[in-house]
XYZ file of C-alpha atoms in Angstrom:
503
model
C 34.660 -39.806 10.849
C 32.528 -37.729 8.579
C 29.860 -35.494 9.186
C 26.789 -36.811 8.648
C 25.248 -33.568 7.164
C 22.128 -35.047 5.342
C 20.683 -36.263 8.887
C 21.455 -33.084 10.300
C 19.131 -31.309 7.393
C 16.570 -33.904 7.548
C 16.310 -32.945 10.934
C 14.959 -29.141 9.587
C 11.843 -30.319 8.511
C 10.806 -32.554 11.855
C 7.376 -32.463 12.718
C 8.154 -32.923 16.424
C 11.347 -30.078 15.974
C 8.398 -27.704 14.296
C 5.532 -28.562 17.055
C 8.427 -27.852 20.114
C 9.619 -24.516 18.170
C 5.783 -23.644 18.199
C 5.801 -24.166 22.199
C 8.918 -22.521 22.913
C 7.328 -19.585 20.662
C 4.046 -19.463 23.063
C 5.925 -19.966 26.102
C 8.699 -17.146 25.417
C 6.385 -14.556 24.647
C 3.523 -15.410 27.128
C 6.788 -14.561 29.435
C 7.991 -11.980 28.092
C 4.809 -9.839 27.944
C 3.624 -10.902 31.277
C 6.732 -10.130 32.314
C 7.171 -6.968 31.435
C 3.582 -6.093 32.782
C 4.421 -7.726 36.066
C 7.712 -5.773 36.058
C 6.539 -2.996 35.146
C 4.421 -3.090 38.320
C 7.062 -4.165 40.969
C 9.586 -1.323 39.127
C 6.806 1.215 40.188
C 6.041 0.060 43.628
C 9.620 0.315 44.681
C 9.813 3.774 43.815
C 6.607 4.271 45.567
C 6.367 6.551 48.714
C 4.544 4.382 50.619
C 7.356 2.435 52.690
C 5.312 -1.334 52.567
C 4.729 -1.327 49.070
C 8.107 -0.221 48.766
C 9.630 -2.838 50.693
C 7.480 -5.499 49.251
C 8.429 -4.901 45.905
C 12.487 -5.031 46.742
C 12.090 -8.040 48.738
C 10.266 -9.675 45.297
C 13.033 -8.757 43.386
C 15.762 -9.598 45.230
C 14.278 -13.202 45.882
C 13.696 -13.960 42.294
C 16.804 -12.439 41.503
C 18.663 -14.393 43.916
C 16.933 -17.947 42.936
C 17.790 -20.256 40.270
C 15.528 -20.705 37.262
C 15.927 -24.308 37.682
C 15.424 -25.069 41.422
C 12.186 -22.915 40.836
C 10.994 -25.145 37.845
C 11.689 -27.710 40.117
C 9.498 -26.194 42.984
C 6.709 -24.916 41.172
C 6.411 -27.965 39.115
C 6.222 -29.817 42.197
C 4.285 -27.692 44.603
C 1.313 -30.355 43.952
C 2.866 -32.311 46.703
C 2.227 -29.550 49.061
C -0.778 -28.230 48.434
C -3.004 -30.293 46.028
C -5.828 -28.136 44.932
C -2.638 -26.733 42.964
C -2.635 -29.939 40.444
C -5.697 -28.169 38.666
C -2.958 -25.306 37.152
C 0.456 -26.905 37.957
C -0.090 -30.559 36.463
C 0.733 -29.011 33.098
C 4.414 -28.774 32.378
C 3.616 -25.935 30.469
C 1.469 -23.930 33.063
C 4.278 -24.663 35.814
C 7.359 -23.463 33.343
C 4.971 -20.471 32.204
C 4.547 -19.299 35.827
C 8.580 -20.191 37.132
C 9.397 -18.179 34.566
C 7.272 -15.357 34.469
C 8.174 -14.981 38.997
C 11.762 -15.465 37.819
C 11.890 -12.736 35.014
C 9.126 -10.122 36.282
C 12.318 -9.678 39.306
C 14.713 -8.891 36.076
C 12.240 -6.835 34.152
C 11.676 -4.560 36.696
C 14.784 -3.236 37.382
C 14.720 -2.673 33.314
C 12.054 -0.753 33.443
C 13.975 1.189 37.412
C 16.141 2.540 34.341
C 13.326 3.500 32.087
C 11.215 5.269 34.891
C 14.519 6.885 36.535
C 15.541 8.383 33.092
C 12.027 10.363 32.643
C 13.153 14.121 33.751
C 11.317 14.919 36.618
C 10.255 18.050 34.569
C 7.637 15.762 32.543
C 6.059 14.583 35.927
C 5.619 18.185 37.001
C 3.942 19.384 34.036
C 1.184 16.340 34.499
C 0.325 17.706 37.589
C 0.457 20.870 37.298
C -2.049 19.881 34.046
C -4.247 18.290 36.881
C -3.274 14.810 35.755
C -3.641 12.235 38.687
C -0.925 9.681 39.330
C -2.455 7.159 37.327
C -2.764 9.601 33.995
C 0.525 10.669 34.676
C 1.995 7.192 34.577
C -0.022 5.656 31.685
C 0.254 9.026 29.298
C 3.124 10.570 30.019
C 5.960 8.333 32.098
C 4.966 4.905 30.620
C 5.035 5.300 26.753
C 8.296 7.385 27.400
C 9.790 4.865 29.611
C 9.272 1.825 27.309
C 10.871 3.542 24.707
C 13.935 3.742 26.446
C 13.792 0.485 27.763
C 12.735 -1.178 24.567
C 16.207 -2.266 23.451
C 17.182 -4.006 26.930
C 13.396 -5.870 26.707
C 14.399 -6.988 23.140
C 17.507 -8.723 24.783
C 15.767 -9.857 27.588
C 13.535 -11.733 24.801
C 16.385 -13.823 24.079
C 17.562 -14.646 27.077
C 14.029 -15.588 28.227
C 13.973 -18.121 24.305
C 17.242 -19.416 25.791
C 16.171 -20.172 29.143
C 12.894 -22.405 28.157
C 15.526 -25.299 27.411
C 15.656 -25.738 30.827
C 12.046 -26.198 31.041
C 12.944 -29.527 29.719
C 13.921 -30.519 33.668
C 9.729 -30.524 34.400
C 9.533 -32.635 31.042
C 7.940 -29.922 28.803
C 8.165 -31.370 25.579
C 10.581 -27.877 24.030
C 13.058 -27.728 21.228
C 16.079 -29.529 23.405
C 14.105 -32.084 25.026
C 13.102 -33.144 21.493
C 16.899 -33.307 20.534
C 17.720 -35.404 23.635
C 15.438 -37.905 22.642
C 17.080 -38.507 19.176
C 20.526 -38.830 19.725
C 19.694 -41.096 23.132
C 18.503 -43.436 20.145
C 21.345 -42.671 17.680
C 23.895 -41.174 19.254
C 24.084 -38.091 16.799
C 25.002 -35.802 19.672
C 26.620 -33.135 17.762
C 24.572 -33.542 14.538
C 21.553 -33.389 16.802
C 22.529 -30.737 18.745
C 23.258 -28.406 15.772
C 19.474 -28.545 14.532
C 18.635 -27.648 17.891
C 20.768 -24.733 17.450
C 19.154 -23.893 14.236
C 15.775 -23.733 15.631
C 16.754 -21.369 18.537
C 18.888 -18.691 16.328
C 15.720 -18.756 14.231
C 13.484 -17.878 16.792
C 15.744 -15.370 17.754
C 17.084 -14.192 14.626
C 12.929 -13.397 13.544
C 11.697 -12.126 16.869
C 14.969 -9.725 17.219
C 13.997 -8.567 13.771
C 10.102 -8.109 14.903
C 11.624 -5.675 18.228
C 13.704 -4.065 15.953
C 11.374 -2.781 13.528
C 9.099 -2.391 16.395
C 12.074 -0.087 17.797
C 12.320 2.337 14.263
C 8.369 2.530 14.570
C 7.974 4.315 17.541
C 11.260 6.399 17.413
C 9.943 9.653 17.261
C 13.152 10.971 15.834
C 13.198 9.380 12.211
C 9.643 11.534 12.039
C 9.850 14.461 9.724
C 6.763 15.847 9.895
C 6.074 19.076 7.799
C 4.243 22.378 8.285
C 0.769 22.135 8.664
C -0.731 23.632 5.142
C -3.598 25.457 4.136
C -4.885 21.915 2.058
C -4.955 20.353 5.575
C -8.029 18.511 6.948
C -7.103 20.555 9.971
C -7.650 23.666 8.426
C -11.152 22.402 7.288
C -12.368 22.460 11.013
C -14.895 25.465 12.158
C -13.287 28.463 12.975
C -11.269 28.875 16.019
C -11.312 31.959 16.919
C -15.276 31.034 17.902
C -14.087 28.237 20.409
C -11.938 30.983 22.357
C -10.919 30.737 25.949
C -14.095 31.435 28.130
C -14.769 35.031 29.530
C -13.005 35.210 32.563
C -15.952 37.482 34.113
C -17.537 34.014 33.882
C -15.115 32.934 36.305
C -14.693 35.906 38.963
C -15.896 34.548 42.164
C -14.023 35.998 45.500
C -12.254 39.323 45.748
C -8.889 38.033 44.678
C -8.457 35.410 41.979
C -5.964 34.021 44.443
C -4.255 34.849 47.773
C -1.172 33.391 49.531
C -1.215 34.072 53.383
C 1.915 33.462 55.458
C 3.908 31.098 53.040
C 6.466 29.192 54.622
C 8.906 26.753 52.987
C 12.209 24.924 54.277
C 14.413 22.870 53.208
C 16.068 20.750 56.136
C 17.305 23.679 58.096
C 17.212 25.777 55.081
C 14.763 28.437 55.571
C 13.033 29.524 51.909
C 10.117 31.155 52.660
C 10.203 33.391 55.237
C 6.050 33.949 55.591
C 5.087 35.936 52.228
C 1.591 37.500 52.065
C 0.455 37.910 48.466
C -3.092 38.824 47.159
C -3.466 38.827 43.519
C -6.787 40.627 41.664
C -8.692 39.707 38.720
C -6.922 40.499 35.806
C -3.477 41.630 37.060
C -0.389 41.336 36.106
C 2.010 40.585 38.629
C 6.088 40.456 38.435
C 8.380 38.721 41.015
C 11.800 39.318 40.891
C 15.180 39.700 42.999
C 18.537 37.903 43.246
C 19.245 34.102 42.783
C 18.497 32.262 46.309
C 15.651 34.666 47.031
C 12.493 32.337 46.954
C 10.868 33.072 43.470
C 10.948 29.880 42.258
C 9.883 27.985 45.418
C 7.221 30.746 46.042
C 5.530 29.943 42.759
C 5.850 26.496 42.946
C 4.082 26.388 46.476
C 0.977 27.936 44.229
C 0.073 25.439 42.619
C 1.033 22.380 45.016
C 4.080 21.341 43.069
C 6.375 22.421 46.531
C 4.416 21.799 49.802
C 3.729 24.469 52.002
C 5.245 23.566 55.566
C 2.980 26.368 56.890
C 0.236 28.959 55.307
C -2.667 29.490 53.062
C -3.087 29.686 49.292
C -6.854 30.155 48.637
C -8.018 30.269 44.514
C -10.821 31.627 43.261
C -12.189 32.934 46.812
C -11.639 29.120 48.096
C -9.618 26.829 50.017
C -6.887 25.632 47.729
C -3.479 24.693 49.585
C -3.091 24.753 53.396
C 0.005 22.967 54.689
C -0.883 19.288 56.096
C -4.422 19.957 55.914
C -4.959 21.176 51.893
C -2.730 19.255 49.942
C -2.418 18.079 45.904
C -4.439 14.682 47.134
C -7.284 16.718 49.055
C -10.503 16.893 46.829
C -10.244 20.887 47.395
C -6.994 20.763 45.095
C -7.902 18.274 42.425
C -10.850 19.780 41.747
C -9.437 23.930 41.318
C -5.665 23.122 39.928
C -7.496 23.060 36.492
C -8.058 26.471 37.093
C -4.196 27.587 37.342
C -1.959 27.082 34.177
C 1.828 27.004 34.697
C 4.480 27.608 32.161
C 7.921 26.151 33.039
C 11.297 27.561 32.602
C 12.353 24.598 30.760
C 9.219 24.136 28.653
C 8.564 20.845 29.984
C 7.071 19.558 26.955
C 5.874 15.555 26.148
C 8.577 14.639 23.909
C 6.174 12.023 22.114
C 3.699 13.350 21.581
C 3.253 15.892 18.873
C 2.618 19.653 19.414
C -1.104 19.292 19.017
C -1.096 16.085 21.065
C 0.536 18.016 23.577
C -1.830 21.155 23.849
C -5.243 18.689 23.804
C -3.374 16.073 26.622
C -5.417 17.742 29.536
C -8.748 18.792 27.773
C -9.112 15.532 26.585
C -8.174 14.494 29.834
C -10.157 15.919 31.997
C -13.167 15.761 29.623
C -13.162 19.245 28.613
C -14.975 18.799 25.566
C -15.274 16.099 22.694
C -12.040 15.453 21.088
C -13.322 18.073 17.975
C -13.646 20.344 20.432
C -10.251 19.716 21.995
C -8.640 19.817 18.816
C -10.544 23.137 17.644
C -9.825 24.855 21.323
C -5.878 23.442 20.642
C -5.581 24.859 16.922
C -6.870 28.248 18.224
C -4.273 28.034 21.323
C -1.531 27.615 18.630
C -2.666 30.041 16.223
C -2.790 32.935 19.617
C 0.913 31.884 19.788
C 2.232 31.594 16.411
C 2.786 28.045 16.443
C -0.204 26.266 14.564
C 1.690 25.717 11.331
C 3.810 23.029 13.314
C 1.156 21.745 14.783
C 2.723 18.194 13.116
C 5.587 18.601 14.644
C 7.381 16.943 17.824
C 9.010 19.576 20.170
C 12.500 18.483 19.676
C 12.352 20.034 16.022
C 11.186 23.197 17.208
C 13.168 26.172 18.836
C 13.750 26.925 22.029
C 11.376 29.748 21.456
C 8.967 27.718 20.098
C 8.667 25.045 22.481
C 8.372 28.101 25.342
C 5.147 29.265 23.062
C 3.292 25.995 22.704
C 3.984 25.530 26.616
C 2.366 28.789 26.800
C -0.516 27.323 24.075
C -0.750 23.945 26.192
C -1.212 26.155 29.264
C -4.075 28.310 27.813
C -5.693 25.072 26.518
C -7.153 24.429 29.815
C -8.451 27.724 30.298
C -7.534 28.684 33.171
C -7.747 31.447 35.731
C -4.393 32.524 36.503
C -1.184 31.226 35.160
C 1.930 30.868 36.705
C 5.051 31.842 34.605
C 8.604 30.606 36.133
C 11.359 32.474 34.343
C 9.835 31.535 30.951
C 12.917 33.174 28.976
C 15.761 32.211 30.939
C 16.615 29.113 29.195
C 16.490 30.682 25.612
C 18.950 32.243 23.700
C 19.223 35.992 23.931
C 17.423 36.438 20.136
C 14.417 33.949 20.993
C 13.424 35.663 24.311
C 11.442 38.773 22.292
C 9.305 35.998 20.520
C 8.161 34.919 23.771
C 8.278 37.743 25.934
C 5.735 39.001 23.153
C 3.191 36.374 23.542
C 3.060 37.111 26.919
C 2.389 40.959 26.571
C -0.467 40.315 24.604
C -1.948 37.968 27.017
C -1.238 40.535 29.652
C -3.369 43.165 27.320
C -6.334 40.257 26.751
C -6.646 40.567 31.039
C -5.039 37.339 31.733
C -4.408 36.977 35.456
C -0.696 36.284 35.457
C 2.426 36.137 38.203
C 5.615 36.326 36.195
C 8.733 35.525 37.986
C 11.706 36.583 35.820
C 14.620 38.413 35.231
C 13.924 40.716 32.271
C 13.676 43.789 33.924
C 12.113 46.363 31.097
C 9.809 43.472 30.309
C 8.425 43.670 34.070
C 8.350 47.163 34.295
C 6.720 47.552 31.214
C 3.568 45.211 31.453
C 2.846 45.007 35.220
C 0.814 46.180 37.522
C 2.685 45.220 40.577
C 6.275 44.194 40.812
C 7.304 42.852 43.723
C 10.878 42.477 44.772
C 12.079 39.531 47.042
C 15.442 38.856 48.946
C 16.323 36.494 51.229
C 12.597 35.082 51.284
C 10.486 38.222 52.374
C 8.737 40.490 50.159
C 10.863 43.581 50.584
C 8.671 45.700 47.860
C 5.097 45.206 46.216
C 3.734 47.982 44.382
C 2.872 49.591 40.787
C 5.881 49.934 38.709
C 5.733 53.662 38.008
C 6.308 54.027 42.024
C 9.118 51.768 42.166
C 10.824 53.834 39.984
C 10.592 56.945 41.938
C 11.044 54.827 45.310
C 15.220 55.494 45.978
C 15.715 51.675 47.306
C 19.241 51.142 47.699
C 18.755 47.184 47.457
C 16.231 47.244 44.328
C 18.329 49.923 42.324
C 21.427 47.901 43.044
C 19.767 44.812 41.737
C 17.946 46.767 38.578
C 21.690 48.244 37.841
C 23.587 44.311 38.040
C 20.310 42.721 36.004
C 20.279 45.622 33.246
């Protein structure tokens, strides 16, 4: 028997074919961005600390997960006969396939977008707070736009499956693409010639919307950018001088004896002991420099500073007030939020918002917390920049800059908030031996501007050098805090042995 390939194409131009493609169109993508709202919300709550929400947001998942599409069509179509006031929304085949399938694939979505949040380095999280960011700016400028990007690709094939899936929407008698063809060849018996325009119209759907993600996809990849150095032609360069919109006079600022002071700092680990209760009082203007042996609490210290570790016992006071006090003081008190603008931290692994460009990066917190107008912002960023030698590539995304570089804009991004103290945590040791000078020089000068700084790091001239207190740590005590010049005439067995293996 012949093919009868002239009914087949007539079928191409059906009104009814066109008017179901149209509502299969509507319905997929009404899913699919619900969906990935929806999802993006239950993917979030079960990573969320608090053990309900938690819970609640598993359970939904693994239900949905665990239930057929079509026994929930069926359900939801028919929940009328349960509870009436329902008919209002539900009568409509439509509405009742719209809402099956957004419950079914906001359970799917989610763990999509698990794998998008999970793949964000913790590092980028740290850096929002630490920029005074609350959990909600974190998540919608820093983790979300980063974590769509990565899970952009398994959305796009989610999209089909979800254009697949609305032919069973045909069981509630939603008048789609295959319900159209099942009515022709119950007339005419065409089953296969039928059934291959039906298959026409669903490739095309897919074949145009997988073209839409794709270029959608090469848009917002970051690394087909090739943004140039910013030139003197510029509209950038056409903005008022920098140099006037400098970081505010710290003597502004000096209230309390100490810019900050950390009394009796504990810090375990499970039965790990850290933190063995360090006493630290810092002055305005000083330089300090903590260093010692791997495993000897410099990191952790720091990090208990500015709330990024949690003290299990002791003070940290800022600015001659309450700052961080183990259960009582801590990064949700109003105490913290409203003084951790005041501390800038520079990370050992830069830490940077990989999409966002170098400027975007340094005005993120002014603009966040309302520092300013957003000329202002981008003024007090350019001048940041220009302190550290990085305002030509202010264009630039930080994965086509140097190590070196991306250390200096941290250090830019950090200034940008103008802030009393900032905390640097080993800011050369993940840079190649030749970049460290570039960096280790932006710090000096800040240290001869009167920066309040604590420095933990390994470069021992460095620390000797611009100091005014180094302080020595092993085994998580302070073994020696004093002025350089007098820990070179001090004969300390432990400290010269270090100095000697660290030269």
């Amino acid at each position: 028997m012949d093919f009868n390939w002239v009914y087949t194409f007539t079928l191409l131009s059906h009104q009814d074919f066109w008017l179901a493609t149209w509502t299969v169109i509507q319905l997929s993508v009404l899913v699919w961005v619900v969906g990935i709202v929806l999802g993006f919300v239950l993917a979030l709550g079960k990573q969320s600390r608090f053990k309900v929400l938690a819970w609640s947001s598993d359970t939904y998942i693994w239900f949905f997960r665990s239930l057929p599409l079509l026994v929930l069509l069926v359900f939801v179509y028919n929940l009328p006969q349960i509870f009436p006031s329902s008919s209002v929304l539900l009568a409509s085949p439509f509405m009742a396939g719209l809402i099956a399938m957004i419950l079914s694939e906001a359970a799917y979505i989610a763990e999509i977008h698990r794998g998008g949040l999970s793949s964000i380095h913790k590092g980028q999280i740290e850096a929002g707070k630490a920029l005074g960011l609350k959990y909600s700016g974190i998540q919608r400028l820093i983790v979300m736009p980063q974590a769509f990007r990565v899970a952009l690709p398994a959305l796009g094939n989610e999209y089909v499956s979800i254009v697949k899936l609305t032919s069973l929407v045909s069981v509630i008698s939603l008048t789609e693409i295959l319900l159209i063809g099942q009515r022709l060849y119950t007339q005419n018996f065409l089953v296969m010639k039928t059934m291959l325009a039906v298959a026409f119209y669903y490739v095309l759907i897919v074949t145009l919307f997988g073209w839409l993600i794709h270029w959608f996809e090469r848009k917002i990849d970051i690394s087909q950018r090739k943004p140039g150095l910013l030139h003197a032609d510029d509209p950038l360069y056409q903005l008022p001088q920098a140099s006037v919109r400098a970081r505010k006079e710290l003597t502004t600022q000096r209230t309390g004896e100490y810019a900050l002071e950390a009394l009796n700092i504990h810090k375990s680990y499970g039965q790990q002991q850290v933190l063995k209760g360090i006493d630290l009082q810092v002055k305005w203007g000083e330089v300090i420099s903590i260093i010692g042996p791997s495993g000897s609490g410099k990191t952790t210290f720091i990090r208990t500073l500015n709330g990024l570790e949690k003290l299990d016992q002791g003070t940290v006071n800022l600015l001659g007030q309450p700052f961080l006090k183990d259960q009582e003081l801590t990064e949700e008190s109003p105490a913290y939020k409203k003084q951790i603008v005041n501390v800038g931290m520079v990370f050992q692994s830069f830490n940077l918002f990989p999409h966002k460009t170098i400027l975007e990066n340094v005005m993120l917190a002014p603009l966040y917390h309302a520092m300013g107008t957003v000329l202002d912002s981008k003024i007090t960023a350019l001048a940041m920049l220009e302190k550290v030698g990085m305002k030509p590539h202010a264009h630039k995304y930080p994965h086509q800059l140097s190590g070196g570089q991306q250390q200096r804009v941290a250090i830019a991004r950090a200034l940008a908030m103008q802030p009393s103290i900032i905390l640097f945590d080993e800011p050369t040791s993940a840079l190649d031996p030749e970049l460290v000078n570039e960096v280790l020089k932006v710090i000096e000068e800040l240290a001869g501007e009167g920066l309040t700084m604590i420095i933990v790091t390994h470069e021992m001239h460095f620390a000797f050098k611009v100091s005014d207190r180094v302080v020595f740590m092993e085994g998580g005590h302070i073994v020696l805090n004093d002025h350089p010049d007098v820990l070179k005439q001090a004969e300390h067995q432990r400290l010269d042995k270090f100095i000697a293996k660290a030269a």
